[in-house]
Amino acid sequence: MMNNLRVSNLAIKRWTWQYFFVLTLTFTLIGTNKASSFDSSDLERLRQTNSCQNCNLKGVNLAGAALMRANLEGANLEGANLEGANLEGANLKKANLKGISQPTILASANLKNADLSEAELSGAVLYKANLEGANLSHADLSVVLVTLLNTLSIHCTDLRGANLSAANLSNANLRIKIPVGDRWMAHGGAPVKTENICNPALLGANFSRANLRDTELEGIEIKELVLCQTTMPDSSVSNLNCPSDMKNSLKTSRGNLYRFPKYLHEG
């Protein structure tokens, strides 16, 4: 996750876990200073009824909120803070959770069995989020490219340590390729290779038993994912980076799987 960072200063050659985390935290702190524009009546409706379809909750702070089975279909939650919120079984179909002017924070949120089909999640922070059994079919988890104060910013969807076991990501978009070299140069940035810019955002993501059929994975280093009986875009089944004990039991801890290969820690 990067904010107001010129492409000419991007350290692309050897990203490390620690450096990427610092960038994410910096972007988060900068983003929280921006004014929110949510509708207070919509927020009250959500509190009273646990339902707010197509409502405006842009930038709202719902950190730690109990929103189990909430109906937020089509809601605008861009830039909202949902860190640690319990959204188990919630309906977030076609919701806007994209991080543009500031990231949408879903770090450590419980999204187990939530419906996120067709949702906009590009640029969102899903660090250590629990997405077990969630429906992410046709969802957009790709990269966001934003022009801010004449500076191009790349907002990566942060899935580090997220649990996507048994999630349905069929036809989802996880594209990383950003073919905008000309525009970068127009803003004073040097032409750079972009294939691996966001790969640290996928370190340790657990896709065991997930359905990735027809998912767009362009630009993603597959070796950085935890795959256990995972259905790949071509319908094949992969067990890449799957620990031997998981191949049998496929048991995972709550949202976190840290037994991925040692080289994933290395810069």
Backbone as JSON, one array per atom type, in Angstrom:
{
  "sequence": "MMNNLRVSNLAIKRWTWQYFFVLTLTFTLIGTNKASSFDSSDLERLRQTNSCQNCNLKGVNLAGAALMRANLEGANLEGANLEGANLEGANLKKANLKGISQPTILASANLKNADLSEAELSGAVLYKANLEGANLSHADLSVVLVTLLNTLSIHCTDLRGANLSAANLSNANLRIKIPVGDRWMAHGGAPVKTENICNPALLGANFSRANLRDTELEGIEIKELVLCQTTMPDSSVSNLNCPSDMKNSLKTSRGNLYRFPKYLHEG",
  "N": [[0.85, -1.18, 0.0], [0.73, 2.07, -0.95], [1.22, 5.57, -0.71], [1.12, 8.75, -2.17], [3.65, 8.46, -3.33], [6.26, 8.79, -5.42], [6.79, 7.22, -8.55], [9.35, 7.13, -9.43], [10.78, 6.8, -7.15], [10.24, 4.29, -6.26], [11.11, 1.33, -4.66], [11.68, -1.29, -6.26], [13.18, -3.53, -6.84], [13.94, -5.33, -4.7], [11.71, -6.1, -2.64], [10.71, -6.19, 0.79], [9.12, -7.85, 3.55], [8.98, -6.26, 5.91], [9.44, -3.63, 4.96], [7.33, -3.22, 3.22], [5.23, -3.33, 5.01], [5.64, -1.02, 6.52], [5.14, 0.94, 4.57], [2.43, 0.46, 4.12], [1.33, 1.09, 6.63], [2.01, 3.8, 6.81], [0.56, 4.88, 4.68], [-1.98, 4.33, 5.61], [-2.14, 5.94, 7.93], [-1.94, 8.51, 6.81], [-4.22, 8.49, 5.23], [-6.29, 8.45, 7.12], [-6.55, 11.03, 7.93], [-8.07, 12.36, 6.13], [-11.15, 13.92, 5.28], [-14.27, 12.37, 5.98], [-17.28, 11.43, 4.24], [-19.79, 10.38, 4.82], [-23.29, 9.58, 5.11], [-25.11, 10.6, 7.78], [-27.68, 9.82, 8.48], [-27.94, 7.43, 7.13], [-26.06, 5.93, 8.48], [-27.25, 5.79, 11.0], [-29.52, 4.35, 10.35], [-28.36, 1.9, 9.73], [-27.4, 1.18, 12.23], [-29.78, 0.89, 13.65], [-31.29, -1.04, 12.27], [-29.59, -2.94, 11.2], [-29.26, -3.02, 8.52], [-28.64, -1.57, 5.38], [-28.98, -0.92, 2.47], [-27.45, 0.11, -0.54], [-26.56, 2.48, 0.59], [-24.81, 5.48, 1.76], [-21.84, 5.25, 3.18], [-19.34, 6.24, 3.17], [-16.04, 6.5, 4.21], [-16.68, 6.06, 6.87], [-16.28, 5.27, 10.38], [-16.21, 2.18, 11.55], [-14.85, 0.46, 13.12], [-14.29, -2.58, 14.75], [-17.0, -3.07, 14.94], [-20.13, -4.81, 15.49], [-21.51, -6.51, 13.07], [-22.81, -8.77, 12.14], [-24.34, -10.69, 9.67], [-25.31, -8.42, 8.46], [-27.04, -6.34, 6.12], [-25.63, -4.93, 3.53], [-25.73, -4.51, 0.88], [-24.65, -3.17, -2.15], [-23.73, -0.88, -0.9], [-21.85, 2.15, -0.31], [-18.77, 2.01, 0.86], [-16.33, 3.08, 0.65], [-13.09, 3.84, 1.7], [-13.76, 3.39, 4.35], [-13.35, 2.52, 7.83], [-13.11, -0.59, 8.93], [-11.76, -2.19, 10.59], [-11.19, -5.12, 12.38], [-13.9, -5.56, 12.56], [-16.95, -7.47, 12.9], [-18.24, -9.13, 10.41], [-19.46, -11.45, 9.74], [-21.2, -13.57, 7.6], [-22.39, -11.41, 6.37], [-24.11, -9.38, 3.91], [-22.55, -8.09, 1.32], [-22.72, -7.69, -1.31], [-21.9, -6.3, -4.41], [-20.92, -4.08, -3.14], [-19.07, -1.04, -2.54], [-15.89, -1.1, -1.71], [-13.54, -0.03, -2.29], [-10.21, 1.29, -2.19], [-9.39, 4.45, -2.69], [-9.03, 7.54, -2.43], [-8.34, 7.17, 0.18], [-7.4, 4.23, 2.0], [-9.65, 1.43, 2.28], [-10.18, -0.08, 5.26], [-9.98, -3.32, 6.28], [-8.62, -4.9, 7.92], [-7.97, -7.72, 9.9], [-10.67, -8.18, 10.07], [-13.72, -10.06, 10.43], [-14.95, -11.84, 7.96], [-16.17, -14.16, 7.39], [-17.96, -16.43, 5.44], [-19.25, -14.32, 4.21], [-21.04, -12.44, 1.7], [-19.47, -11.23, -0.93], [-19.68, -10.92, -3.57], [-19.15, -9.53, -6.74], [-18.18, -7.25, -5.56], [-16.3, -4.21, -5.04], [-13.06, -4.24, -4.28], [-10.54, -3.36, -4.73], [-7.4, -2.15, -3.8], [-7.99, -2.29, -1.11], [-7.37, -2.93, 2.4], [-6.82, -5.98, 3.59], [-5.45, -7.32, 5.46], [-4.68, -10.08, 7.38], [-7.38, -10.7, 7.48], [-10.38, -12.64, 7.93], [-11.65, -14.57, 5.57], [-12.85, -16.92, 5.17], [-14.74, -19.21, 3.38], [-16.09, -17.19, 2.11], [-17.97, -15.48, -0.46], [-16.55, -14.4, -3.26], [-16.93, -14.15, -5.9], [-16.55, -12.77, -9.1], [-15.58, -10.48, -7.94], [-13.58, -7.48, -7.53], [-10.3, -7.33, -6.92], [-8.07, -6.02, -7.68], [-5.29, -3.85, -8.6], [-5.22, -0.39, -7.65], [-4.84, 2.61, -9.33], [-3.99, 5.87, -8.79], [-4.22, 9.36, -9.37], [-2.86, 11.92, -7.61], [-2.42, 15.09, -6.52], [-0.72, 15.64, -8.69], [0.84, 13.4, -8.62], [1.41, 10.0, -9.17], [-0.1, 7.27, -7.6], [0.13, 3.95, -6.41], [-2.12, 1.64, -5.3], [-2.15, -1.2, -3.6], [-4.0, -4.2, -3.16], [-4.13, -5.5, -0.03], [-3.5, -8.59, 1.04], [-2.05, -9.99, 2.88], [-1.44, -12.73, 4.97], [-4.13, -13.27, 5.06], [-7.08, -15.29, 5.41], [-8.4, -17.21, 3.07], [-9.56, -19.61, 2.76], [-11.57, -22.07, 1.27], [-12.98, -20.11, 0.0], [-14.92, -18.56, -2.59], [-13.64, -17.48, -5.47], [-14.18, -17.35, -8.11], [-13.93, -16.06, -11.36], [-13.0, -13.69, -10.33], [-11.04, -10.64, -10.08], [-7.7, -10.32, -9.8], [-5.64, -8.91, -10.85], [-2.34, -7.64, -11.34], [-0.71, -6.38, -13.1], [0.29, -3.23, -14.4], [-0.02, -1.34, -16.91], [1.07, 1.45, -17.51], [3.2, 3.05, -18.27], [3.74, 5.32, -19.9], [2.14, 7.32, -18.78], [3.27, 7.49, -16.25], [5.79, 8.51, -16.88], [5.04, 10.98, -17.83], [4.49, 12.26, -15.51], [6.92, 12.72, -14.48], [8.14, 10.43, -13.63], [10.4, 7.65, -13.85], [10.56, 5.16, -16.47], [9.56, 1.95, -15.5], [9.7, -1.57, -14.6], [6.78, -3.38, -13.86], [5.83, -5.81, -12.97], [6.09, -7.13, -10.46], [5.34, -5.44, -8.43], [3.25, -5.47, -6.48], [3.35, -7.96, -5.28], [4.32, -8.56, -2.61], [2.05, -8.04, -1.13], [0.59, -10.32, -1.08], [1.77, -12.2, 0.46], [1.76, -15.19, 2.21], [-0.98, -15.48, 2.04], [-3.82, -17.49, 2.43], [-5.12, -19.8, 0.41], [-6.35, -22.27, 0.57], [-8.42, -24.87, -0.54], [-9.84, -23.01, -1.94], [-11.79, -21.6, -4.62], [-10.58, -20.74, -7.6], [-11.33, -20.62, -10.18], [-11.26, -19.44, -13.46], [-10.3, -17.02, -12.58], [-8.59, -13.88, -12.77], [-5.23, -13.72, -12.71], [-3.06, -12.28, -13.53], [0.27, -11.18, -13.48], [0.79, -11.98, -10.89], [2.85, -13.68, -8.56], [2.64, -16.93, -8.29], [3.98, -18.64, -6.59], [4.08, -17.43, -4.16], [1.77, -17.86, -2.82], [-0.36, -19.74, -0.57], [-1.46, -22.77, -1.36], [-3.78, -25.28, -1.2], [-5.34, -28.05, -2.21], [-6.52, -26.36, -4.02], [-8.56, -24.95, -6.46], [-7.51, -24.01, -9.55], [-7.25, -21.27, -12.01], [-7.42, -22.59, -14.5], [-8.91, -24.79, -13.91], [-7.44, -26.87, -12.87], [-6.02, -28.6, -10.0], [-4.19, -27.45, -7.25], [-1.51, -27.94, -4.9], [0.45, -26.28, -3.99], [2.93, -25.12, -1.8], [1.58, -26.2, 0.3], [1.54, -27.4, 3.52], [2.43, -30.68, 4.68], [0.8, -31.73, 6.72], [-1.5, -30.3, 6.41], [-2.48, -31.16, 3.98], [-3.81, -33.41, 4.59], [-5.62, -32.83, 6.72], [-6.43, -30.2, 6.31], [-6.84, -28.17, 8.13], [-7.0, -24.95, 9.44], [-5.74, -22.19, 11.34], [-7.45, -19.47, 12.94], [-7.85, -17.42, 10.47], [-5.11, -17.09, 10.08], [-2.13, -18.25, 8.72], [0.94, -19.27, 9.18], [2.85, -21.01, 8.35], [4.13, -21.0, 5.94], [6.57, -21.39, 3.28], [10.01, -20.71, 4.14], [11.4, -18.99, 2.44], [9.63, -17.05, 1.7], [9.71, -15.11, 3.56], [11.96, -13.75, 3.06], [13.8, -11.02, 1.65]],
  "CA": [[0.0, 0.0, 0.0], [1.59, 3.23, -1.07], [0.49, 6.81, -0.87], [1.92, 9.91, -2.52], [5.01, 7.99, -3.52], [6.58, 8.89, -6.83], [7.26, 5.97, -9.11], [10.8, 7.18, -9.56], [11.38, 6.42, -5.87], [9.8, 2.95, -5.86], [12.17, 0.31, -4.51], [10.99, -2.44, -6.81], [14.05, -4.67, -7.06], [13.9, -6.33, -3.63], [10.77, -5.74, -1.59], [10.74, -7.04, 1.98], [7.9, -7.82, 4.36], [9.0, -5.13, 6.83], [9.34, -2.37, 4.24], [5.97, -3.11, 2.69], [4.35, -3.04, 6.14], [5.82, 0.4, 6.85], [4.43, 1.71, 3.56], [1.0, 0.29, 4.36], [0.99, 1.85, 7.83], [2.11, 5.22, 6.48], [-0.59, 5.22, 3.83], [-3.17, 4.29, 6.46], [-2.16, 7.11, 8.79], [-2.23, 9.67, 5.99], [-5.6, 8.41, 4.77], [-7.26, 8.71, 8.18], [-6.7, 12.46, 8.12], [-8.95, 12.92, 5.12], [-12.52, 14.04, 5.76], [-15.23, 11.4, 5.49], [-18.47, 12.09, 3.68], [-20.91, 9.46, 4.96], [-24.6, 10.14, 5.44], [-25.39, 10.23, 9.18], [-28.97, 9.12, 8.56], [-27.68, 6.07, 6.7], [-25.37, 5.26, 9.58], [-28.25, 5.51, 12.05], [-30.37, 3.26, 9.83], [-27.6, 0.66, 9.89], [-27.36, 0.86, 13.66], [-31.11, 0.52, 14.13], [-31.88, -2.18, 11.55], [-28.54, -3.83, 10.69], [-29.46, -3.08, 7.07], [-28.5, -0.26, 4.74], [-28.69, -1.18, 1.07], [-27.14, 1.25, -1.42], [-26.41, 3.7, 1.38], [-23.53, 6.16, 1.71], [-21.06, 5.13, 4.41], [-17.97, 6.54, 2.75], [-15.14, 7.0, 5.24], [-17.21, 5.9, 8.22], [-15.46, 4.48, 11.29], [-16.96, 1.08, 12.13], [-13.85, -0.47, 13.64], [-14.76, -3.43, 15.84], [-18.47, -3.11, 14.99], [-20.8, -6.11, 15.36], [-22.37, -6.39, 11.9], [-23.1, -10.1, 11.65], [-25.49, -10.83, 8.77], [-25.79, -7.1, 8.04], [-27.34, -6.2, 4.69], [-24.97, -3.74, 3.01], [-25.65, -4.7, -0.57], [-24.54, -1.95, -2.93], [-23.37, 0.27, -0.07], [-20.57, 2.8, -0.57], [-17.93, 1.96, 2.05], [-15.0, 3.49, 0.24], [-12.33, 4.54, 2.73], [-14.28, 3.13, 5.7], [-12.51, 1.76, 8.75], [-13.83, -1.75, 9.43], [-10.76, -3.04, 11.22], [-11.68, -5.94, 13.47], [-15.37, -5.66, 12.58], [-17.49, -8.8, 12.69], [-19.17, -9.1, 9.27], [-19.73, -12.84, 9.37], [-22.47, -13.78, 6.95], [-22.97, -10.15, 5.89], [-24.35, -9.23, 2.49], [-21.81, -6.96, 0.78], [-22.75, -7.84, -2.76], [-21.78, -5.07, -5.2], [-20.52, -2.96, -2.28], [-17.85, -0.34, -2.92], [-14.89, -1.12, -0.63], [-12.3, 0.33, -2.97], [-9.38, 2.31, -1.55], [-8.92, 5.43, -3.68], [-8.42, 8.67, -1.73], [-7.78, 6.56, 1.38], [-7.7, 2.8, 1.93], [-10.71, 0.84, 3.07], [-9.47, -0.95, 6.2], [-10.68, -4.52, 6.71], [-7.62, -5.7, 8.61], [-8.46, -8.56, 11.0], [-12.13, -8.27, 10.08], [-14.29, -11.39, 10.24], [-15.83, -11.85, 6.79], [-16.47, -15.56, 7.13], [-19.23, -16.7, 4.76], [-19.87, -13.09, 3.72], [-21.26, -12.35, 0.26], [-18.74, -10.11, -1.51], [-19.72, -11.09, -5.02], [-19.18, -8.29, -7.53], [-17.76, -6.11, -4.75], [-15.08, -3.49, -5.41], [-12.12, -4.34, -3.16], [-9.19, -3.0, -5.17], [-6.74, -1.21, -2.92], [-8.43, -2.45, 0.28], [-6.45, -3.59, 3.33], [-7.44, -7.19, 4.13], [-4.38, -7.95, 6.24], [-5.15, -11.01, 8.41], [-8.84, -10.82, 7.5], [-10.9, -13.99, 7.8], [-12.58, -14.64, 4.44], [-13.16, -18.34, 4.98], [-16.06, -19.51, 2.85], [-16.73, -16.0, 1.55], [-18.24, -15.49, -1.9], [-15.87, -13.29, -3.91], [-17.04, -14.33, -7.34], [-16.64, -11.54, -9.9], [-15.11, -9.33, -7.17], [-12.39, -6.81, -8.05], [-9.25, -7.16, -5.92], [-6.89, -5.64, -8.46], [-4.55, -2.67, -8.16], [-5.8, 0.91, -7.93], [-3.87, 3.63, -9.71], [-4.64, 7.14, -8.51], [-3.45, 10.59, -9.53], [-3.12, 12.79, -6.47], [-1.46, 16.2, -6.46], [0.23, 15.43, -9.78], [1.68, 12.24, -8.32], [0.7, 8.74, -9.35], [0.02, 6.37, -6.46], [-0.33, 2.58, -6.63], [-2.72, 1.09, -4.1], [-2.23, -2.65, -3.72], [-4.92, -4.88, -2.24], [-3.27, -6.17, 0.94], [-4.07, -9.87, 1.49], [-1.05, -10.71, 3.67], [-1.94, -13.49, 6.1], [-5.59, -13.43, 5.02], [-7.58, -16.65, 5.27], [-9.39, -17.32, 2.0], [-9.84, -21.03, 2.57], [-12.92, -22.42, 0.82], [-13.65, -18.94, -0.59], [-15.22, -18.65, -4.02], [-13.1, -16.34, -6.19], [-14.35, -17.58, -9.54], [-14.09, -14.86, -12.18], [-12.53, -12.49, -9.63], [-9.92, -9.94, -10.73], [-6.57, -10.05, -8.93], [-4.58, -8.44, -11.74], [-1.31, -6.77, -10.78], [-0.04, -5.64, -14.17], [-0.13, -1.84, -14.51], [0.63, -0.85, -18.13], [0.88, 2.9, -17.59], [4.52, 3.65, -18.31], [3.71, 6.65, -20.5], [1.57, 8.28, -17.83], [4.27, 7.69, -15.2], [6.83, 9.39, -17.4], [4.46, 12.31, -17.94], [4.53, 12.85, -14.17], [8.3, 12.81, -14.02], [8.65, 9.14, -13.15], [11.17, 6.88, -14.82], [9.9, 3.91, -16.87], [9.97, 0.84, -14.65], [8.96, -2.81, -14.74], [5.74, -3.37, -12.83], [5.24, -7.13, -12.76], [6.13, -7.64, -9.09], [5.16, -4.34, -7.48], [2.31, -5.76, -5.39], [3.41, -9.34, -4.8], [4.41, -8.69, -1.15], [0.72, -7.94, -0.53], [-0.04, -11.64, -1.09], [2.58, -13.12, 1.25], [1.08, -15.99, 3.21], [-2.44, -15.58, 1.85], [-4.2, -18.9, 2.47], [-6.15, -20.1, -0.58], [-6.66, -23.68, 0.63], [-9.79, -25.25, -0.94], [-10.52, -21.89, -2.61], [-12.13, -21.78, -6.03], [-10.0, -19.66, -8.4], [-11.65, -20.91, -11.58], [-11.43, -18.28, -14.34], [-9.83, -15.8, -11.91], [-7.49, -13.2, -13.44], [-4.06, -13.68, -11.82], [-1.95, -11.72, -14.29], [1.26, -10.42, -12.72], [0.95, -12.52, -9.54], [3.76, -14.79, -8.38], [1.87, -18.0, -7.66], [4.78, -19.3, -5.56], [3.93, -16.72, -2.9], [0.48, -18.18, -2.23], [-0.54, -21.04, 0.06], [-2.49, -23.46, -2.13], [-4.05, -26.63, -0.73], [-6.55, -28.5, -2.89], [-7.06, -25.13, -4.58], [-8.94, -25.01, -7.87], [-6.84, -22.93, -10.24], [-8.04, -20.69, -13.11], [-7.64, -23.54, -15.59], [-9.65, -25.9, -13.3], [-6.54, -27.85, -12.25], [-5.97, -28.51, -8.54], [-2.82, -27.22, -6.82], [-1.15, -28.04, -3.49], [1.7, -25.54, -3.85], [3.21, -24.57, -0.48], [0.68, -26.79, 1.28], [2.24, -28.28, 4.46], [1.96, -32.07, 4.6], [-0.3, -32.01, 7.65], [-2.71, -29.67, 5.89], [-3.01, -31.93, 2.86], [-4.7, -34.43, 5.14], [-6.7, -32.29, 7.54], [-6.82, -28.89, 5.81], [-7.27, -27.35, 9.24], [-6.25, -23.7, 9.54], [-6.06, -21.37, 12.49], [-8.37, -18.37, 12.63], [-7.4, -16.39, 9.57], [-3.67, -16.92, 9.98], [-1.34, -19.44, 8.4], [2.31, -18.76, 9.12], [3.77, -22.1, 8.07], [4.52, -20.99, 4.54], [8.01, -21.57, 3.13], [10.87, -19.7, 4.72], [11.87, -17.99, 1.47], [8.64, -16.0, 1.55], [10.06, -14.05, 4.5], [13.21, -13.14, 2.66], [13.73, -9.96, 0.67]],
  "C": [[0.88, 1.21, 0.0], [0.76, 4.46, -1.28], [1.45, 7.94, -1.16], [3.39, 9.56, -2.7], [5.32, 8.0, -4.99], [7.16, 7.58, -7.32], [8.77, 5.95, -9.22], [11.5, 6.77, -8.28], [11.01, 5.02, -5.43], [10.99, 2.0, -5.77], [11.59, -1.01, -4.94], [11.87, -3.69, -6.79], [13.92, -5.73, -5.99], [12.99, -5.83, -2.5], [10.96, -6.7, -0.41], [9.43, -6.87, 2.74], [7.85, -6.56, 5.22], [8.8, -3.81, 6.11], [7.93, -2.15, 3.72], [5.0, -2.76, 3.81], [4.43, -1.58, 6.54], [5.07, 1.28, 5.86], [2.93, 1.64, 3.78], [0.55, 1.13, 5.54], [1.01, 3.34, 7.56], [0.91, 5.68, 5.67], [-1.86, 5.27, 4.65], [-3.27, 5.54, 7.31], [-2.47, 8.38, 8.03], [-3.7, 9.68, 5.6], [-6.61, 8.77, 5.84], [-7.45, 10.19, 8.46], [-7.67, 13.09, 7.14], [-10.39, 12.91, 5.64], [-13.4, 12.95, 5.16], [-16.46, 12.14, 4.99], [-19.68, 11.17, 3.77], [-22.17, 10.21, 5.37], [-24.97, 9.67, 6.85], [-26.71, 9.48, 9.33], [-28.82, 7.67, 8.11], [-26.99, 5.27, 7.8], [-26.34, 4.89, 10.69], [-29.16, 4.37, 11.61], [-29.67, 1.92, 10.0], [-27.59, 0.23, 11.35], [-28.7, 0.33, 14.16], [-31.61, -0.8, 13.52], [-30.88, -3.23, 11.09], [-28.67, -4.02, 9.18], [-29.34, -1.68, 6.49], [-28.06, -0.48, 3.29], [-28.46, 0.13, 0.31], [-26.95, 2.55, -0.66], [-25.0, 4.27, 1.27], [-22.85, 6.11, 3.07], [-19.59, 5.38, 4.12], [-17.17, 7.13, 3.9], [-15.6, 6.8, 6.67], [-16.28, 5.02, 9.07], [-16.35, 3.45, 11.98], [-16.0, 0.02, 12.67], [-14.43, -1.25, 14.82], [-16.27, -3.58, 15.91], [-19.0, -4.53, 14.83], [-21.83, -5.98, 14.24], [-22.65, -7.77, 11.29], [-24.39, -10.1, 10.85], [-26.09, -9.48, 8.37], [-26.03, -7.09, 6.53], [-26.78, -4.86, 4.21], [-24.8, -3.86, 1.5], [-25.63, -3.34, -1.29], [-24.11, -0.72, -2.15], [-22.01, 0.84, -0.49], [-19.78, 2.87, 0.73], [-16.5, 2.34, 1.71], [-14.3, 4.27, 1.36], [-12.81, 4.31, 4.14], [-13.27, 2.36, 6.53], [-13.34, 0.65, 9.37], [-12.86, -2.72, 10.09], [-11.36, -3.81, 12.4], [-13.18, -6.08, 13.54], [-15.81, -7.1, 12.33], [-18.58, -8.72, 11.63], [-19.5, -10.52, 8.81], [-21.14, -12.96, 8.78], [-23.11, -12.52, 6.39], [-23.14, -10.16, 4.37], [-23.68, -7.95, 2.02], [-21.73, -7.05, -0.74], [-22.76, -6.47, -3.43], [-21.42, -3.85, -4.35], [-19.23, -2.34, -2.79], [-16.93, -0.26, -1.71], [-13.52, -0.75, -1.19], [-11.54, 1.4, -2.19], [-8.84, 3.26, -2.6], [-8.26, 6.61, -2.97], [-7.82, 8.23, -0.41], [-8.18, 5.1, 1.37], [-8.91, 2.43, 2.75], [-10.05, -0.22, 3.95], [-10.38, -2.09, 6.65], [-9.71, -5.46, 7.42], [-8.23, -6.42, 9.8], [-9.97, -8.63, 11.1], [-12.57, -9.71, 9.86], [-15.32, -11.33, 9.12], [-16.19, -13.29, 6.4], [-17.87, -15.7, 6.55], [-19.96, -15.44, 4.29], [-20.03, -13.15, 2.2], [-20.61, -11.07, -0.25], [-18.72, -10.22, -3.03], [-19.91, -9.74, -5.7], [-18.79, -7.06, -6.72], [-16.47, -5.5, -5.28], [-14.16, -3.48, -4.19], [-10.7, -3.93, -3.55], [-8.62, -1.92, -4.26], [-7.13, -1.34, -1.46], [-7.37, -3.18, 1.1], [-7.19, -4.76, 3.98], [-6.43, -8.0, 4.93], [-4.97, -8.77, 7.39], [-6.67, -11.1, 8.51], [-9.25, -12.28, 7.34], [-11.98, -14.0, 6.73], [-12.95, -16.09, 4.16], [-14.6, -18.52, 4.49], [-16.78, -18.31, 2.24], [-16.95, -16.15, 0.05], [-17.65, -14.23, -2.51], [-15.94, -13.41, -5.42], [-17.28, -12.99, -8.03], [-16.23, -10.29, -9.1], [-13.84, -8.76, -7.78], [-11.42, -6.57, -6.9], [-7.95, -6.73, -6.59], [-6.24, -4.39, -7.86], [-5.31, -1.4, -8.51], [-4.68, 1.88, -8.26], [-4.55, 4.98, -9.6], [-3.69, 8.3, -8.78], [-3.84, 11.54, -8.42], [-2.02, 13.84, -6.4], [-0.33, 15.99, -7.47], [1.21, 14.29, -9.51], [0.85, 10.98, -8.49], [0.96, 7.83, -8.15], [-0.54, 5.0, -6.83], [-0.86, 2.04, -5.32], [-2.92, -0.41, -4.29], [-3.25, -3.21, -2.73], [-4.08, -5.77, -1.33], [-3.96, -7.42, 1.49], [-3.08, -10.66, 2.34], [-1.69, -11.43, 4.87], [-3.44, -13.68, 6.11], [-5.97, -14.89, 4.83], [-8.69, -16.68, 4.25], [-9.74, -18.78, 1.75], [-11.32, -21.24, 2.26], [-13.68, -21.22, 0.27], [-13.88, -19.17, -2.08], [-14.74, -17.38, -4.7], [-13.24, -16.52, -7.7], [-14.65, -16.27, -10.26], [-13.7, -13.57, -11.45], [-11.34, -11.89, -10.37], [-8.85, -9.61, -9.7], [-5.38, -9.54, -9.74], [-3.63, -7.47, -11.04], [-0.66, -5.92, -11.86], [-0.61, -4.23, -14.31], [0.55, -1.22, -15.74], [0.43, 0.64, -18.34], [2.2, 3.64, -17.64], [4.51, 5.06, -18.86], [3.19, 7.69, -19.53], [2.55, 8.54, -16.68], [5.32, 8.69, -15.65], [6.33, 10.82, -17.51], [4.47, 13.03, -16.61], [5.95, 12.89, -13.62], [8.89, 11.52, -13.52], [9.41, 8.41, -14.25], [10.41, 5.64, -15.22], [10.45, 2.75, -16.06], [9.17, -0.41, -14.99], [7.99, -2.92, -13.57], [5.26, -4.75, -12.41], [5.13, -7.52, -11.3], [5.89, -6.58, -8.03], [4.34, -4.76, -6.27], [2.42, -7.16, -4.82], [3.59, -9.48, -3.29], [3.05, -8.64, -0.47], [0.0, -9.28, -0.48], [0.72, -12.64, -0.22], [1.74, -13.87, 2.29], [-0.42, -16.06, 3.07], [-2.82, -17.05, 1.68], [-5.38, -19.15, 1.53], [-6.52, -21.59, -0.56], [-8.15, -23.91, 0.35], [-10.55, -24.11, -1.62], [-10.78, -22.22, -4.07], [-11.64, -20.56, -6.8], [-10.31, -19.85, -9.88], [-11.95, -19.62, -12.34], [-11.04, -16.96, -13.68], [-8.65, -15.2, -12.68], [-6.34, -13.03, -12.45], [-2.85, -13.07, -12.51], [-1.04, -10.88, -13.4], [1.51, -10.94, -11.33], [1.94, -13.67, -9.54], [3.04, -15.89, -7.61], [2.65, -18.63, -6.5], [4.63, -18.63, -4.2], [2.6, -17.01, -2.2], [0.51, -19.54, -1.55], [-1.73, -21.7, -0.63], [-2.6, -24.9, -1.63], [-5.39, -27.08, -1.3], [-7.3, -27.29, -3.47], [-7.37, -25.31, -6.06], [-8.39, -23.78, -8.58], [-7.68, -22.39, -11.41], [-8.34, -21.65, -14.25], [-8.35, -24.81, -15.12], [-8.76, -27.01, -12.76], [-6.53, -27.63, -10.74], [-4.51, -28.42, -8.11], [-2.67, -27.38, -5.32], [0.17, -27.32, -3.22], [1.8, -24.89, -2.47], [2.28, -25.12, 0.6], [1.47, -27.72, 2.21], [1.62, -29.67, 4.45], [0.8, -32.35, 5.53], [-1.6, -31.39, 7.16], [-3.31, -30.44, 4.74], [-4.0, -32.97, 3.35], [-5.9, -33.8, 5.86], [-7.27, -30.99, 7.02], [-7.4, -28.02, 6.92], [-6.39, -26.1, 9.3], [-6.66, -22.96, 10.79], [-6.9, -20.19, 12.03], [-7.67, -17.32, 11.76], [-5.91, -16.3, 9.34], [-2.99, -18.25, 9.69], [0.09, -18.99, 8.2], [3.32, -19.85, 8.78], [4.16, -22.14, 6.6], [6.04, -21.02, 4.44], [8.83, -20.4, 3.6], [11.24, -18.62, 3.73], [10.88, -16.86, 1.29], [8.91, -14.85, 2.52], [11.22, -13.2, 3.99], [13.0, -12.08, 1.61], [14.42, -10.32, -0.62]]
}
